[in-house]
């Protein structure tokens, strides 16, 4: 199974919005403070705090956008994050530095039945599409087009093969 459902708490240790509304790199002092904040949240978890309560401290919109968690598959997300999640069992959490910055405290949760069905359908569609492409590529040189026949139809009457 290459699908994972997670919740994360993101702490931005890279940039902030400056007075001109543009991203500005954090100072070393600010980066240190953000790292300490992430470590404090992680320690709270280790001491029994509820992930769902701390989830609201995320500095991105994860908790609002995905209150039940985000489901993803291989190659869809930051590779450092993905690798960390692959090594977690359901119910375990870890802290990881993102490939492009930021600190993530990630909790792996159970893939819901609805997500499982949705992703099964997604995989079947992707495989079906790949198979169609492969068949087309194998056969395209063996097909000839008779433009006289095609041009004899009005566009509205053009037969469509499915």
Short mmCIF file of C-alpha atoms in Angstrom, two decimals:
data_model
loop_
_atom_site.label_atom_id
_atom_site.label_comp_id
_atom_site.label_asym_id
_atom_site.label_seq_id
_atom_site.Cartn_x
_atom_site.Cartn_y
_atom_site.Cartn_z
CA UNK A 1 0.00 0.00 0.00
CA UNK A 2 1.61 3.27 -1.13
CA UNK A 3 -1.05 5.56 0.35
CA UNK A 4 -0.58 7.32 3.66
CA UNK A 5 -2.88 9.48 5.76
CA UNK A 6 -1.26 11.99 8.08
CA UNK A 7 -1.78 15.05 10.19
CA UNK A 8 1.11 17.41 10.74
CA UNK A 9 2.10 20.43 12.73
CA UNK A 10 4.23 22.72 10.58
CA UNK A 11 6.66 25.20 12.09
CA UNK A 12 8.15 27.65 9.61
CA UNK A 13 11.86 28.07 10.23
CA UNK A 14 12.58 29.61 6.83
CA UNK A 15 10.77 32.88 6.24
CA UNK A 16 8.19 35.41 7.35
CA UNK A 17 6.16 38.07 5.60
CA UNK A 18 7.94 41.42 5.72
CA UNK A 19 6.52 44.94 5.85
CA UNK A 20 6.29 45.01 2.03
CA UNK A 21 4.19 41.79 2.07
CA UNK A 22 7.11 39.84 0.57
CA UNK A 23 8.79 36.76 2.07
CA UNK A 24 11.87 37.59 4.12
CA UNK A 25 14.36 35.03 5.44
CA UNK A 26 14.31 34.52 9.20
CA UNK A 27 17.33 35.64 11.18
CA UNK A 28 19.42 32.96 12.90
CA UNK A 29 17.83 34.02 16.20
CA UNK A 30 14.31 33.62 14.76
CA UNK A 31 15.21 30.22 13.26
CA UNK A 32 16.47 29.08 16.66
CA UNK A 33 13.24 30.25 18.32
CA UNK A 34 11.16 28.34 15.74
CA UNK A 35 13.25 25.19 16.25
CA UNK A 36 12.75 25.50 20.02
CA UNK A 37 9.01 25.92 19.46
CA UNK A 38 8.89 22.71 17.39
CA UNK A 39 10.96 20.84 19.98
CA UNK A 40 8.63 22.05 22.75
CA UNK A 41 5.54 20.84 20.87
CA UNK A 42 7.24 17.50 20.22
CA UNK A 43 8.12 17.18 23.91
CA UNK A 44 4.50 17.95 24.84
CA UNK A 45 3.40 15.08 22.59
CA UNK A 46 5.91 12.74 24.20
CA UNK A 47 4.52 13.77 27.57
CA UNK A 48 0.98 12.77 26.60
CA UNK A 49 -0.50 15.92 25.06
CA UNK A 50 -3.21 15.36 22.45
CA UNK A 51 -2.02 15.66 18.86
CA UNK A 52 -5.42 17.00 17.84
CA UNK A 53 -5.10 19.86 20.33
CA UNK A 54 -1.56 20.70 19.21
CA UNK A 55 -2.58 20.27 15.56
CA UNK A 56 -4.15 23.72 15.79
CA UNK A 57 -0.67 25.22 16.38
CA UNK A 58 0.39 24.37 12.82
CA UNK A 59 1.65 27.46 10.99
CA UNK A 60 0.13 26.31 7.72
CA UNK A 61 -3.52 25.65 6.93
CA UNK A 62 -3.29 21.85 7.38
CA UNK A 63 -5.62 21.66 10.39
CA UNK A 64 -8.23 23.86 8.70
CA UNK A 65 -7.99 22.36 5.23
CA UNK A 66 -7.58 18.72 6.29
CA UNK A 67 -9.11 18.37 9.77
CA UNK A 68 -9.33 14.58 9.31
CA UNK A 69 -5.84 14.35 7.83
CA UNK A 70 -4.30 14.40 4.36
CA UNK A 71 -3.97 11.28 2.23
CA UNK A 72 -1.15 11.15 -0.29
CA UNK A 73 0.80 8.66 -2.34
CA UNK A 74 4.40 8.25 -3.40
CA UNK A 75 5.89 11.28 -5.16
CA UNK A 76 3.16 13.76 -4.23
CA UNK A 77 4.87 15.43 -1.30
CA UNK A 78 8.26 16.58 0.07
CA UNK A 79 10.60 13.57 -0.17
CA UNK A 80 12.04 13.96 3.36
CA UNK A 81 8.47 14.11 4.73
CA UNK A 82 7.39 11.12 2.65
CA UNK A 83 10.36 9.03 3.74
CA UNK A 84 9.66 9.80 7.41
CA UNK A 85 5.99 8.82 7.02
CA UNK A 86 6.87 5.52 5.31
CA UNK A 87 8.78 4.53 8.44
CA UNK A 88 5.88 5.26 10.80
CA UNK A 89 3.22 2.82 11.91
CA UNK A 90 -0.34 4.11 12.33
CA UNK A 91 -0.48 6.12 15.57
CA UNK A 92 3.24 6.98 15.59
CA UNK A 93 4.64 10.45 15.08
CA UNK A 94 8.02 11.95 14.29
CA UNK A 95 9.70 15.29 13.71
CA UNK A 96 11.32 15.90 10.33
CA UNK A 97 13.02 18.80 8.60
CA UNK A 98 11.36 19.34 5.25
CA UNK A 99 13.38 19.08 2.07
CA UNK A 100 12.67 22.76 1.33
CA UNK A 101 12.73 23.92 4.92
CA UNK A 102 10.23 23.95 7.69
CA UNK A 103 9.85 21.55 10.57
CA UNK A 104 7.05 19.00 10.47
CA UNK A 105 5.75 17.00 13.39
CA UNK A 106 3.90 14.25 11.55
CA UNK A 107 1.34 11.77 12.89
CA UNK A 108 0.43 8.81 10.71
CA UNK A 109 -3.23 7.90 10.98
CA UNK A 110 -5.42 5.14 9.60
CA UNK A 111 -6.42 5.42 5.94
CA UNK A 112 -10.20 5.82 5.97
CA UNK A 113 -12.38 3.36 4.05
CA UNK A 114 -13.64 6.21 1.84
CA UNK A 115 -10.05 7.24 1.03
CA UNK A 116 -9.10 3.61 0.41
CA UNK A 117 -11.96 3.20 -2.07
CA UNK A 118 -11.16 6.54 -3.71
CA UNK A 119 -7.51 5.70 -4.11
CA UNK A 120 -8.29 2.20 -5.36
CA UNK A 121 -10.39 3.86 -8.05
CA UNK A 122 -7.57 6.35 -8.74
CA UNK A 123 -5.04 3.53 -9.14
CA UNK A 124 -7.36 1.56 -11.45
CA UNK A 125 -7.88 4.68 -13.60
CA UNK A 126 -4.15 5.40 -13.73
CA UNK A 127 -3.33 1.79 -14.67
CA UNK A 128 -6.11 1.78 -17.27
CA UNK A 129 -4.77 5.06 -18.76
CA UNK A 130 -1.22 3.69 -18.82
CA UNK A 131 -2.44 0.52 -20.50
CA UNK A 132 -4.34 2.50 -23.15
CA UNK A 133 -1.23 4.58 -23.85
CA UNK A 134 0.91 1.46 -24.12
CA UNK A 135 -1.54 -0.20 -26.53
CA UNK A 136 -1.73 2.98 -28.62
CA UNK A 137 2.06 3.26 -28.76
CA UNK A 138 2.36 -0.40 -29.76
CA UNK A 139 -0.24 -0.08 -32.52
CA UNK A 140 0.00 3.49 -33.82
CA UNK A 141 2.39 2.62 -36.66
CA UNK A 142 0.01 -0.08 -37.88
CA UNK A 143 -2.94 2.28 -38.34
CA UNK A 144 -3.59 4.21 -41.53
CA UNK A 145 -6.01 7.08 -41.74
CA UNK A 146 -8.21 7.50 -44.76
CA UNK A 147 -8.75 11.26 -44.90
CA UNK A 148 -11.30 10.91 -47.73
CA UNK A 149 -13.58 8.94 -45.39
CA UNK A 150 -12.99 11.31 -42.47
CA UNK A 151 -13.62 14.39 -44.61
CA UNK A 152 -16.86 12.94 -45.96
CA UNK A 153 -18.52 13.44 -42.54
CA UNK A 154 -19.76 16.72 -41.19
CA UNK A 155 -18.11 17.39 -37.84
CA UNK A 156 -21.49 16.98 -36.08
CA UNK A 157 -21.89 13.53 -37.61
CA UNK A 158 -18.34 12.33 -36.91
CA UNK A 159 -18.49 8.90 -35.27
CA UNK A 160 -16.62 8.78 -32.00
CA UNK A 161 -15.06 5.54 -30.87
CA UNK A 162 -15.00 4.84 -27.16
#
